[in-house]
Short mmCIF file of C-alpha atoms and ligand atoms in Angstrom, two decimals:
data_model
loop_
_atom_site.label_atom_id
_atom_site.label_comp_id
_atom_site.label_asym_id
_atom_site.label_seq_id
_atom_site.Cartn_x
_atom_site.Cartn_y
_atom_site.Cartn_z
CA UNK A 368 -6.42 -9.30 -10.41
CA UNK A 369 -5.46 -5.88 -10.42
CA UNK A 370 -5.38 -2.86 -8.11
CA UNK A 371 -8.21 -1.55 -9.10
CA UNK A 372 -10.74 -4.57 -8.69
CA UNK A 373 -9.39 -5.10 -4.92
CA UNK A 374 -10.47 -1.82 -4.23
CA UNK A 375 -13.44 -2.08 -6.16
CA UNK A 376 -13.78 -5.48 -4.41
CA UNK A 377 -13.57 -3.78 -1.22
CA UNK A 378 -15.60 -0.61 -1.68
CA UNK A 379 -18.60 -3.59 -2.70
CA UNK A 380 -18.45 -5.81 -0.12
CA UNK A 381 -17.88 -3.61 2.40
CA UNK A 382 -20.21 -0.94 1.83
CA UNK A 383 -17.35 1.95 1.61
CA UNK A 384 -18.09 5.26 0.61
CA UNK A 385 -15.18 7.32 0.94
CA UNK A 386 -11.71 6.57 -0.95
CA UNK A 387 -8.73 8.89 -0.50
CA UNK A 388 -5.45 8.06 -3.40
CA UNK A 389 -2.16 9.30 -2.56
CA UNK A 390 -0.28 9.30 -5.88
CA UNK A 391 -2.63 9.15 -8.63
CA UNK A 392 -0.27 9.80 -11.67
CA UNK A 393 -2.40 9.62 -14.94
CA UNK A 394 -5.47 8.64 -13.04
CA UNK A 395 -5.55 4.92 -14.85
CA UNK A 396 -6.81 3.20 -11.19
CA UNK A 397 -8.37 6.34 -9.34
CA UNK A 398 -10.73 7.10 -12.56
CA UNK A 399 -11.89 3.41 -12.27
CA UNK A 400 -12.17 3.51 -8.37
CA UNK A 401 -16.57 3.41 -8.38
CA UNK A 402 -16.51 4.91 -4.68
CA UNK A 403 -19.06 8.06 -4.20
CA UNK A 404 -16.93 10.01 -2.52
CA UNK A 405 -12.80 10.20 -4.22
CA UNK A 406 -10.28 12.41 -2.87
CA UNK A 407 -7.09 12.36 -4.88
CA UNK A 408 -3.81 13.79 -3.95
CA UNK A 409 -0.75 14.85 -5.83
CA UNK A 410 1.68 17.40 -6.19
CA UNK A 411 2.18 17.22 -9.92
CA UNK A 412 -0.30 19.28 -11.90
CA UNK A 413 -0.71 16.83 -14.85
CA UNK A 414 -2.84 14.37 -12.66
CA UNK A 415 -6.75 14.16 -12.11
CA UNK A 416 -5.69 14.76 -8.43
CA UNK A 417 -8.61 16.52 -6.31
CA UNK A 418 -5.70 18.02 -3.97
CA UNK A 419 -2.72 19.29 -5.75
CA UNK A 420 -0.07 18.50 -2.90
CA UNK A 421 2.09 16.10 -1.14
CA UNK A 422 0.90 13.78 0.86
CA UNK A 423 2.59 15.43 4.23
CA UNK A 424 1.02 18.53 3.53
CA UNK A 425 -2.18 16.82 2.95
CA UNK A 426 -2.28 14.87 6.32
CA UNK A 427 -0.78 18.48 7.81
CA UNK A 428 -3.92 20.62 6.88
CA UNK A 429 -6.71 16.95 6.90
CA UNK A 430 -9.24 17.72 8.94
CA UNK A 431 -12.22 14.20 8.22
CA UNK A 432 -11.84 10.25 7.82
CA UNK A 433 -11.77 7.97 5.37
CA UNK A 434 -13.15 4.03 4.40
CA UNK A 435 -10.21 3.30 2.05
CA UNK A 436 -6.81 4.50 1.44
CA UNK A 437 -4.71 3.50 -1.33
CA UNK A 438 -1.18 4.79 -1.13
CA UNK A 439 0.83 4.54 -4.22
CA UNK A 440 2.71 8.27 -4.01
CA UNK A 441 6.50 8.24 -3.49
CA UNK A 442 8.51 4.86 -3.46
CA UNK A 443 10.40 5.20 -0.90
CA UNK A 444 10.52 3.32 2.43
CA UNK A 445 10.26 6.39 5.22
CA UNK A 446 7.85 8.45 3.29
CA UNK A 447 5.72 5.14 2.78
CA UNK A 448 5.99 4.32 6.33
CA UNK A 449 4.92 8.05 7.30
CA UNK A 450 1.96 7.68 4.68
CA UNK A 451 0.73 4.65 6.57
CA UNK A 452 1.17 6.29 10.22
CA UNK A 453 -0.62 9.25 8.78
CA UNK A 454 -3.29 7.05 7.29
CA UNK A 455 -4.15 5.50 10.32
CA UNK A 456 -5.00 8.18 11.84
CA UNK A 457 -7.65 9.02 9.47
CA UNK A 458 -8.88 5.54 8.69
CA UNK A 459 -12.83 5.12 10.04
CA UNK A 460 -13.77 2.28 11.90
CA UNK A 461 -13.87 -0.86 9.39
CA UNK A 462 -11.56 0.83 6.99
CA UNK A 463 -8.54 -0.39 5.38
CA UNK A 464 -5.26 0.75 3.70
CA UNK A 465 -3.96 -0.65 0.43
CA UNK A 466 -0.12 -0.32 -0.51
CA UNK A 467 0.80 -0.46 -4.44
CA UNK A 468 4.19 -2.02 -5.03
CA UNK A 469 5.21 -4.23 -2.19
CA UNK A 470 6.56 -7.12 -3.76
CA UNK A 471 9.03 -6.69 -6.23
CA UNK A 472 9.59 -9.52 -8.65
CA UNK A 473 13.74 -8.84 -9.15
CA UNK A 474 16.31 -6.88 -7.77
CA UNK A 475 16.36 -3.91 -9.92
CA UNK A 476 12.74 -2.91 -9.64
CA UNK A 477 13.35 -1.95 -6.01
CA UNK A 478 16.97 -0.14 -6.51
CA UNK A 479 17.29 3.06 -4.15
CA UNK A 480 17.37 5.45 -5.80
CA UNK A 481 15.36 5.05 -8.49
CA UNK A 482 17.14 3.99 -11.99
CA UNK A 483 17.47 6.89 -14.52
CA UNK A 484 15.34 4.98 -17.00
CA UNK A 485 11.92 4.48 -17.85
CA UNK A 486 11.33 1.16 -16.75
CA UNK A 487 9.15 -0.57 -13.87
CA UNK A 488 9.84 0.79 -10.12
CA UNK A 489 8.95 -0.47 -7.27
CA UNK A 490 11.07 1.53 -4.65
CA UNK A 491 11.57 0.13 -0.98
CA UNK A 492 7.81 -0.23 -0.26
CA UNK A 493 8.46 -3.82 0.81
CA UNK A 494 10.45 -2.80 3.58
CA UNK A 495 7.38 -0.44 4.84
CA UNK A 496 5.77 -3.83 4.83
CA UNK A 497 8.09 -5.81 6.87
CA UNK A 498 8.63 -2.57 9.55
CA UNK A 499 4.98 -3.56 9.96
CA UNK A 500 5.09 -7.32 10.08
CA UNK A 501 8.18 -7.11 12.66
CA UNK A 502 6.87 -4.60 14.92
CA UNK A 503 3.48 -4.27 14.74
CA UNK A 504 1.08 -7.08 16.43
CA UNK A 505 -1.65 -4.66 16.99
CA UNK A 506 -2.41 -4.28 12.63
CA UNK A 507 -3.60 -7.42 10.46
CA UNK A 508 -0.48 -6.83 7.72
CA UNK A 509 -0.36 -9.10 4.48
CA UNK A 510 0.14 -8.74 0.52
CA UNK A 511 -2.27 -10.06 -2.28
CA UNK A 512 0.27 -11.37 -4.56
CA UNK A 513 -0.83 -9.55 -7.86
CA UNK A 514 -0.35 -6.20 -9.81
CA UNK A 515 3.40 -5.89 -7.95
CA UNK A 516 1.91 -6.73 -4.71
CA UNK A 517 -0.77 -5.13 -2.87
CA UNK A 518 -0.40 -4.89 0.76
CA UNK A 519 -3.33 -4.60 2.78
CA UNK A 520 -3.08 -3.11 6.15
CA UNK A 521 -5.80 -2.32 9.03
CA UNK A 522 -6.27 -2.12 12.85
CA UNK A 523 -6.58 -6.19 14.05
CA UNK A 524 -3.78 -8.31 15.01
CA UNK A 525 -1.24 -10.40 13.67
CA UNK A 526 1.89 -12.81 14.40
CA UNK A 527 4.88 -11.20 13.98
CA UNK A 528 8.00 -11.79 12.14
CA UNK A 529 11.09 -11.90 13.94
CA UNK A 530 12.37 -8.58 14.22
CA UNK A 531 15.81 -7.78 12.37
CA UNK A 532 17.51 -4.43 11.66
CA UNK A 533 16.65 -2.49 8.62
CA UNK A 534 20.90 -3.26 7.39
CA UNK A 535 19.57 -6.50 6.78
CA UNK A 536 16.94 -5.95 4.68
CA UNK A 537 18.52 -6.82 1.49
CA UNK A 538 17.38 -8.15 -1.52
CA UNK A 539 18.56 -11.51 -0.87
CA UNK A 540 17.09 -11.55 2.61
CA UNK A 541 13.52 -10.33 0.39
CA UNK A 542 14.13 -13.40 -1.48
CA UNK A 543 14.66 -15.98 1.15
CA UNK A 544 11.72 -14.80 3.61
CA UNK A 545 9.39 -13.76 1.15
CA UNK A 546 6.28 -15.73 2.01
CA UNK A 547 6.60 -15.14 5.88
CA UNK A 548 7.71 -11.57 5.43
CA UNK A 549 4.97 -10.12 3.63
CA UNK A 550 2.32 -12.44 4.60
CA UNK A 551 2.14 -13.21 0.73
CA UNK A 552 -1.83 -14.45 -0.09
CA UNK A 553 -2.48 -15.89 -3.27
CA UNK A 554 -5.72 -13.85 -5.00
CA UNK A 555 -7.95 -17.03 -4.47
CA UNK A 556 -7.58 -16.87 -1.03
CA UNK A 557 -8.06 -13.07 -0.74
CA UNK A 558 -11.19 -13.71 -2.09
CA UNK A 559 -12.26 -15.96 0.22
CA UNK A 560 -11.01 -13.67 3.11
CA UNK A 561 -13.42 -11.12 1.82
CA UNK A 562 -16.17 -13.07 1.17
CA UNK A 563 -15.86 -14.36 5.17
CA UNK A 564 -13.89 -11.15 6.96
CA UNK A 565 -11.57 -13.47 8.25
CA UNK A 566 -8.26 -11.68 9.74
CA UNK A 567 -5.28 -13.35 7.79
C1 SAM B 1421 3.04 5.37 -9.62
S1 SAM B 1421 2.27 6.92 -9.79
C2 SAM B 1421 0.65 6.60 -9.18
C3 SAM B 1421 -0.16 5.64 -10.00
C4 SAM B 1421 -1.63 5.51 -9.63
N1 SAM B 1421 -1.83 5.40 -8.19
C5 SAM B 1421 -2.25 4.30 -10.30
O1 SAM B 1421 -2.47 3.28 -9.62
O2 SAM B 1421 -2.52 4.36 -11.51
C6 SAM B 1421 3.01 7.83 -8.47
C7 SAM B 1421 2.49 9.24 -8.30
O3 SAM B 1421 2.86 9.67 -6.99
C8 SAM B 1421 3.09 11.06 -7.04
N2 SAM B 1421 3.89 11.42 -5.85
C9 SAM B 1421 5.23 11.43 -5.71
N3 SAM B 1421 5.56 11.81 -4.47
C10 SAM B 1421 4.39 12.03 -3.81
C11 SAM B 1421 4.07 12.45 -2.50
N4 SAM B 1421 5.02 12.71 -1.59
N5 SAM B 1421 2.77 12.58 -2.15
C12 SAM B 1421 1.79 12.30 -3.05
N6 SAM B 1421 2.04 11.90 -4.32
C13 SAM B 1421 3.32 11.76 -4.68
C14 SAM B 1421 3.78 11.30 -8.36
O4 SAM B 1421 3.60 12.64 -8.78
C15 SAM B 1421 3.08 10.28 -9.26
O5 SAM B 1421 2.04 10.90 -10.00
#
């Protein structure tokens, strides 16, 4: 399953109209993204974005709501983290926010800062994603475990995971907590989440 068809998925079965991207690079997901109403953001020129900027200026000078936000601009944990604090303050009633990138299959892909090479990158987003599922019981947080892991956050509840500082975040800690951590669902169940709005 791939980015795209969860948020296609979503946008179906829930009836959304609006869709805002942050980071839409070549446009290979938000040009497949069949909501009505798509607002893409970037700051590099190249890309189908509808809003040539980053995504702090964008959430500086946003003024409306949207039903789904995907947030796939830069890799890194604090601006990810910002992206989804910004996010939820624009997300309408029902909506939800999808993170690209939050589980990385091997140490590399997630080396700060990035590798100067052409390969795979994940960044830190998975420790965005455990900030959330250690101190956050008032979101539902968990990750679909396809396409590098997409996390799926919106306003519910959850259990938490035990809170530990962000020195211990390491790789190895990623690997031994994984499951727990990011609330890993297969894309089976996902599906079945959907198709009965249960709150994982
Ligand atoms: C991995 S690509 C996006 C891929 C796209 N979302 C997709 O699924 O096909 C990351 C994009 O984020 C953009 N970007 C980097 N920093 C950003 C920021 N602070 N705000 C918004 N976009 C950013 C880059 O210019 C790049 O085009």
């Amino acid at each position: 399953m791939t980015r795209t068809e969860i948020i296609n998925t979503l946008i179906r079965s829930k009836h959304y109209r609006s869709y805002l991207e942050i980071g839409v690079g070549d446009g290979a997901n938000f040009n497949g993204v069949i909501a009505p109403d798509k607002t893409g953001v970037d700051p590099d020129p190249v890309t189908p974005a509808t809003i040539r900027a980053n995504s702090d200026r964008f959430f500086a000078e946003n003024g409306r709501g949207f039903d789904l936000i995907f947030i796939d601009g830069l890799h890194e944990r604090e601006q990810v983290t910002r992206d989804i604090d910004n996010s939820l303050k624009y997300l309408r009633v029902g909506g939800t926010i999808i993170l690209h990138d939050c589980n990385p299959p091997d140490e590399k892909v997630q080396l700060m800062p990035k590798p100067n090479d052409t390969s795979p990158w994940t960044g830190d987003v998975w420790k965005a994603i455990a900030g959330l599922r250690m101190h956050r019981p008032n979101l539902s947080v968990y990750v679909i475990d396809t396409d590098w892991g997409c996390g799926v956050v919106s306003p519910g509840s959850q259990r938490l995971f035990p809170s530990h500082p962000i020195e211990s975040l390491t790789y190895k800690f990623l690997e031994i907590h994984r499951q727990s951590l990011l609330n890993l669902v297969s894309p089976d169940v996902w599906y079945s989440i959907v198709r009965s709005s249960t709150v994982v």
